[in-house]
């Protein structure tokens, strides 16, 4: 049995994955091991002091609180907008649909520092849209560098990703199901409540979890927009490893381990939902 398996194994093709495995070990596995080991080092000795300080320090707890509430709220809003937009694209025909998908793909890759700079230009204190809205009397004061500004930024970069993830899920809805529901006297609202939403529910929940993970790990655009003045976990980690006055790489490692645990838990829930999705059962 084993001889038959190894005889069919394509060693030459497997060797092509060697560069990827080397890079994966160097830039993923090795840093994670370093982070995990150093998170237990406090004043050059093994200790749980870094974790105890995190859970007893209100400033670090506030960073986790800000990260989670900002990520969850922005993901909920982004999911709702993405679901409606993805369904609209699904209903489109021909070249318009292809153009919308291409535009969404391009928009999903527009993030980081360029995205923050674009928001500063249009929604900053002297931004084009901000000045116009003030001239019309719609807004009196809007601070893009505050929590509300971060919410706008997060929702924006969540929407294209949500659309790309949700768009294929609508193909699970068979057109004859809606026709059958109409024949039986069901309204559109009843159809979506009893048929449509339950079918795409795993995709909705899975997309929501990915959006949360995407927001939790955001750093570049957040730092570029707030200059590191808003208390988030990723900002605290960066300040602890790059600061001249508060250089504490071991504390940063402990924060990173906790963030990895949160993202790992989110990923585990996503895989659990995928196993119970409509596509997995069909």
Short mmCIF file of C-alpha atoms in Angstrom, two decimals:
data_model
loop_
_atom_site.label_atom_id
_atom_site.label_comp_id
_atom_site.label_asym_id
_atom_site.label_seq_id
_atom_site.Cartn_x
_atom_site.Cartn_y
_atom_site.Cartn_z
CA UNK A 1 0.00 0.00 0.00
CA UNK A 2 2.75 2.45 0.99
CA UNK A 3 4.86 1.50 -2.03
CA UNK A 4 1.93 2.23 -4.33
CA UNK A 5 1.39 5.60 -2.64
CA UNK A 6 5.04 6.66 -2.90
CA UNK A 7 5.24 5.47 -6.50
CA UNK A 8 2.39 7.82 -7.39
CA UNK A 9 3.86 10.71 -5.43
CA UNK A 10 5.34 13.30 -7.78
CA UNK A 11 8.61 14.24 -6.10
CA UNK A 12 9.60 16.70 -8.80
CA UNK A 13 6.36 18.62 -8.40
CA UNK A 14 6.72 18.50 -4.61
CA UNK A 15 10.19 20.02 -4.81
CA UNK A 16 8.68 23.10 -6.42
CA UNK A 17 6.95 23.86 -3.11
CA UNK A 18 10.29 23.90 -1.29
CA UNK A 19 10.91 27.66 -1.75
CA UNK A 20 7.43 28.37 -0.41
CA UNK A 21 7.99 26.10 2.60
CA UNK A 22 11.31 27.78 3.36
CA UNK A 23 9.77 31.26 3.19
CA UNK A 24 6.78 30.12 5.24
CA UNK A 25 9.04 28.77 7.98
CA UNK A 26 11.28 31.85 7.96
CA UNK A 27 8.56 34.49 7.95
CA UNK A 28 5.64 32.70 9.66
CA UNK A 29 6.69 29.80 11.87
CA UNK A 30 10.01 31.18 13.18
CA UNK A 31 8.59 34.63 14.15
CA UNK A 32 5.62 32.98 15.87
CA UNK A 33 7.95 30.75 17.90
CA UNK A 34 10.11 33.77 18.80
CA UNK A 35 7.04 35.77 19.85
CA UNK A 36 5.64 32.92 21.96
CA UNK A 37 8.94 32.23 23.74
CA UNK A 38 9.74 35.88 24.42
CA UNK A 39 6.26 36.59 25.76
CA UNK A 40 7.23 34.59 28.85
CA UNK A 41 10.48 36.49 29.47
CA UNK A 42 10.32 39.30 32.02
CA UNK A 43 13.51 41.03 33.18
CA UNK A 44 15.62 38.24 31.68
CA UNK A 45 13.80 35.45 33.52
CA UNK A 46 10.87 33.14 32.77
CA UNK A 47 7.62 34.53 34.10
CA UNK A 48 3.93 35.18 33.44
CA UNK A 49 4.45 38.81 34.49
CA UNK A 50 3.84 40.21 31.00
CA UNK A 51 0.40 38.59 30.80
CA UNK A 52 -0.44 39.55 34.38
CA UNK A 53 0.46 43.15 33.63
CA UNK A 54 -1.72 43.15 30.50
CA UNK A 55 -4.78 41.91 32.40
CA UNK A 56 -4.18 44.32 35.28
CA UNK A 57 -3.36 47.38 33.16
CA UNK A 58 -6.39 49.44 32.15
CA UNK A 59 -4.51 50.96 29.22
CA UNK A 60 -3.86 47.56 27.59
CA UNK A 61 -7.39 46.36 28.35
CA UNK A 62 -8.72 49.52 26.73
CA UNK A 63 -6.68 48.69 23.62
CA UNK A 64 -8.36 45.28 23.34
CA UNK A 65 -11.78 46.82 24.06
CA UNK A 66 -11.34 49.51 21.41
CA UNK A 67 -10.07 46.96 18.90
CA UNK A 68 -12.98 44.57 19.40
CA UNK A 69 -15.86 47.06 19.48
CA UNK A 70 -14.49 48.98 16.50
CA UNK A 71 -13.97 45.77 14.53
CA UNK A 72 -17.38 44.28 15.35
CA UNK A 73 -19.45 47.43 14.70
CA UNK A 74 -17.66 48.22 11.44
CA UNK A 75 -17.96 44.59 10.34
CA UNK A 76 -21.72 44.55 10.98
CA UNK A 77 -22.25 47.74 8.98
CA UNK A 78 -19.87 46.59 6.27
CA UNK A 79 -21.62 43.21 6.07
CA UNK A 80 -25.05 44.79 5.59
CA UNK A 81 -23.81 47.09 2.81
CA UNK A 82 -21.82 44.26 1.22
CA UNK A 83 -24.78 41.87 1.23
CA UNK A 84 -27.07 44.35 -0.53
CA UNK A 85 -24.38 45.32 -3.05
CA UNK A 86 -23.39 41.69 -3.74
CA UNK A 87 -27.01 40.76 -4.39
CA UNK A 88 -27.36 43.72 -6.74
CA UNK A 89 -24.26 42.61 -8.67
CA UNK A 90 -25.65 39.06 -8.76
CA UNK A 91 -28.82 40.38 -10.41
CA UNK A 92 -26.88 42.36 -13.01
CA UNK A 93 -26.21 40.97 -16.46
CA UNK A 94 -23.37 40.95 -18.97
CA UNK A 95 -20.53 43.45 -18.99
CA UNK A 96 -21.93 45.56 -16.16
CA UNK A 97 -21.55 42.65 -13.75
CA UNK A 98 -17.98 41.99 -14.92
CA UNK A 99 -17.10 45.67 -14.58
CA UNK A 100 -18.50 45.83 -11.06
CA UNK A 101 -16.59 42.72 -9.99
CA UNK A 102 -13.38 44.09 -11.49
CA UNK A 103 -13.89 47.43 -9.75
CA UNK A 104 -14.60 45.70 -6.43
CA UNK A 105 -11.46 43.58 -6.79
CA UNK A 106 -9.41 46.70 -7.43
CA UNK A 107 -11.01 48.56 -4.51
CA UNK A 108 -10.31 45.65 -2.13
CA UNK A 109 -6.57 46.10 -2.79
CA UNK A 110 -6.67 49.83 -2.08
CA UNK A 111 -5.71 49.94 1.59
CA UNK A 112 -2.96 50.90 3.99
CA UNK A 113 -1.21 54.28 3.82
CA UNK A 114 -2.61 55.29 0.38
CA UNK A 115 -6.15 54.74 1.65
CA UNK A 116 -5.52 56.81 4.78
CA UNK A 117 -3.96 59.58 2.67
CA UNK A 118 -7.00 59.58 0.36
CA UNK A 119 -9.34 59.94 3.34
CA UNK A 120 -7.26 62.80 4.71
CA UNK A 121 -7.50 64.61 1.36
CA UNK A 122 -11.27 64.29 1.06
CA UNK A 123 -12.43 64.13 4.70
CA UNK A 124 -9.70 65.89 6.66
CA UNK A 125 -10.19 69.24 8.39
CA UNK A 126 -9.57 70.95 5.04
CA UNK A 127 -10.77 68.05 2.90
CA UNK A 128 -12.78 68.68 -0.23
CA UNK A 129 -15.93 66.86 0.93
CA UNK A 130 -15.65 68.18 4.51
CA UNK A 131 -15.48 71.81 3.36
CA UNK A 132 -18.39 71.30 0.95
CA UNK A 133 -20.60 69.70 3.59
CA UNK A 134 -19.79 72.51 6.00
CA UNK A 135 -20.67 75.08 3.31
CA UNK A 136 -24.03 73.37 2.83
CA UNK A 137 -24.62 73.33 6.58
CA UNK A 138 -24.92 69.54 6.71
CA UNK A 139 -22.13 69.09 9.28
CA UNK A 140 -20.59 71.48 11.77
CA UNK A 141 -17.55 69.52 12.88
CA UNK A 142 -16.13 66.20 11.73
CA UNK A 143 -12.80 64.80 12.90
CA UNK A 144 -11.44 62.09 10.59
CA UNK A 145 -8.63 61.49 13.10
CA UNK A 146 -11.01 60.34 15.86
CA UNK A 147 -12.90 57.10 16.53
CA UNK A 148 -15.72 58.17 14.18
CA UNK A 149 -13.19 58.76 11.42
CA UNK A 150 -11.67 55.34 12.00
CA UNK A 151 -15.14 53.79 11.73
CA UNK A 152 -15.63 55.40 8.31
CA UNK A 153 -12.22 54.15 7.21
CA UNK A 154 -12.81 50.61 8.50
CA UNK A 155 -16.27 50.36 6.92
CA UNK A 156 -14.86 51.52 3.60
CA UNK A 157 -12.16 48.86 3.34
CA UNK A 158 -14.53 46.17 4.67
CA UNK A 159 -17.12 46.63 1.91
CA UNK A 160 -15.10 45.42 -1.14
CA UNK A 161 -13.85 42.35 0.74
CA UNK A 162 -17.38 41.56 1.91
CA UNK A 163 -18.74 41.84 -1.63
CA UNK A 164 -16.11 39.47 -3.05
CA UNK A 165 -16.84 36.92 -0.33
CA UNK A 166 -20.63 37.13 -0.50
CA UNK A 167 -21.15 37.36 -4.25
CA UNK A 168 -20.61 33.61 -4.96
CA UNK A 169 -22.95 32.68 -2.09
CA UNK A 170 -26.01 34.02 -3.92
CA UNK A 171 -25.56 31.35 -6.62
CA UNK A 172 -26.71 28.85 -3.99
CA UNK A 173 -30.20 30.36 -4.32
CA UNK A 174 -32.08 28.51 -7.07
CA UNK A 175 -34.39 30.74 -9.16
CA UNK A 176 -37.13 28.10 -9.01
CA UNK A 177 -37.27 28.42 -5.23
CA UNK A 178 -38.52 31.99 -5.47
CA UNK A 179 -40.99 31.01 -8.21
CA UNK A 180 -42.30 28.18 -6.04
CA UNK A 181 -42.66 30.53 -3.09
CA UNK A 182 -44.64 33.01 -5.21
CA UNK A 183 -46.86 30.18 -6.48
CA UNK A 184 -47.66 29.25 -2.88
CA UNK A 185 -48.58 32.86 -2.09
CA UNK A 186 -45.44 33.80 -0.15
CA UNK A 187 -44.28 37.40 -0.25
CA UNK A 188 -40.69 38.43 -0.96
CA UNK A 189 -40.20 39.14 2.73
CA UNK A 190 -41.40 35.64 3.65
CA UNK A 191 -39.20 34.08 0.97
CA UNK A 192 -36.08 35.79 2.28
CA UNK A 193 -36.90 35.08 5.92
CA UNK A 194 -37.71 31.38 5.44
CA UNK A 195 -35.61 30.41 2.41
CA UNK A 196 -33.07 32.97 1.21
CA UNK A 197 -31.40 34.08 4.44
CA UNK A 198 -31.25 30.56 5.99
CA UNK A 199 -29.51 29.25 2.86
CA UNK A 200 -26.86 31.98 2.76
CA UNK A 201 -26.62 32.31 6.56
CA UNK A 202 -23.34 30.31 6.80
CA UNK A 203 -21.81 32.57 4.15
CA UNK A 204 -23.03 35.67 5.98
CA UNK A 205 -21.62 34.50 9.30
CA UNK A 206 -18.38 33.34 7.69
CA UNK A 207 -17.95 36.68 5.92
CA UNK A 208 -18.67 38.55 9.13
CA UNK A 209 -15.96 36.59 10.95
CA UNK A 210 -13.43 37.28 8.19
CA UNK A 211 -14.31 40.98 8.27
CA UNK A 212 -13.79 41.04 12.04
CA UNK A 213 -10.41 39.34 11.66
CA UNK A 214 -9.48 41.78 8.89
CA UNK A 215 -10.34 44.75 11.11
CA UNK A 216 -8.64 43.34 14.22
CA UNK A 217 -5.34 42.98 12.37
CA UNK A 218 -5.46 46.37 10.60
CA UNK A 219 -2.46 48.58 11.31
CA UNK A 220 -1.00 50.60 8.41
CA UNK A 221 -4.08 52.65 7.52
CA UNK A 222 -4.96 53.16 11.20
CA UNK A 223 -1.50 54.37 12.12
CA UNK A 224 -1.26 56.61 9.06
CA UNK A 225 -4.61 58.21 9.88
CA UNK A 226 -4.20 58.69 13.64
CA UNK A 227 -0.37 58.79 13.90
CA UNK A 228 -0.67 56.10 16.57
CA UNK A 229 -2.72 58.28 18.92
CA UNK A 230 -5.73 55.96 19.09
CA UNK A 231 -5.38 53.06 21.51
CA UNK A 232 -5.59 49.80 19.52
CA UNK A 233 -3.73 46.53 20.06
CA UNK A 234 -1.78 46.72 16.81
CA UNK A 235 -0.77 50.31 17.60
CA UNK A 236 0.41 49.30 21.09
CA UNK A 237 2.46 46.40 19.70
CA UNK A 238 4.16 48.69 17.18
CA UNK A 239 4.91 51.34 19.80
CA UNK A 240 6.49 48.76 22.12
CA UNK A 241 8.89 47.44 19.49
CA UNK A 242 9.78 50.71 17.77
CA UNK A 243 9.63 53.29 20.56
CA UNK A 244 12.81 54.88 21.88
CA UNK A 245 11.47 55.54 25.38
CA UNK A 246 9.17 52.55 25.86
CA UNK A 247 11.02 49.73 24.13
CA UNK A 248 9.50 46.53 25.56
CA UNK A 249 9.66 43.74 22.95
CA UNK A 250 8.67 41.08 25.47
CA UNK A 251 5.47 42.92 26.37
CA UNK A 252 4.81 43.40 22.67
CA UNK A 253 5.28 39.63 22.24
CA UNK A 254 2.69 38.93 24.94
CA UNK A 255 0.20 41.28 23.29
CA UNK A 256 0.92 39.58 19.96
CA UNK A 257 0.23 36.13 21.44
CA UNK A 258 -3.13 37.29 22.77
CA UNK A 259 -3.96 38.84 19.40
CA UNK A 260 -2.95 35.59 17.65
CA UNK A 261 -5.23 33.66 20.02
CA UNK A 262 -8.15 35.96 19.18
CA UNK A 263 -7.54 35.63 15.44
CA UNK A 264 -7.07 31.87 15.80
CA UNK A 265 -10.39 31.58 17.63
CA UNK A 266 -12.08 33.64 14.91
CA UNK A 267 -10.53 31.42 12.21
CA UNK A 268 -11.65 28.25 14.00
CA UNK A 269 -15.24 29.51 14.09
CA UNK A 270 -15.02 30.31 10.38
CA UNK A 271 -13.87 26.77 9.52
CA UNK A 272 -16.61 25.33 11.72
CA UNK A 273 -19.20 27.35 9.82
CA UNK A 274 -17.75 26.30 6.46
CA UNK A 275 -18.25 22.64 7.34
CA UNK A 276 -21.94 23.33 7.95
CA UNK A 277 -22.48 25.57 4.95
CA UNK A 278 -24.93 24.89 2.14
CA UNK A 279 -22.09 24.05 -0.27
CA UNK A 280 -20.62 21.49 2.12
CA UNK A 281 -23.95 19.67 2.41
CA UNK A 282 -24.80 19.74 -1.27
#
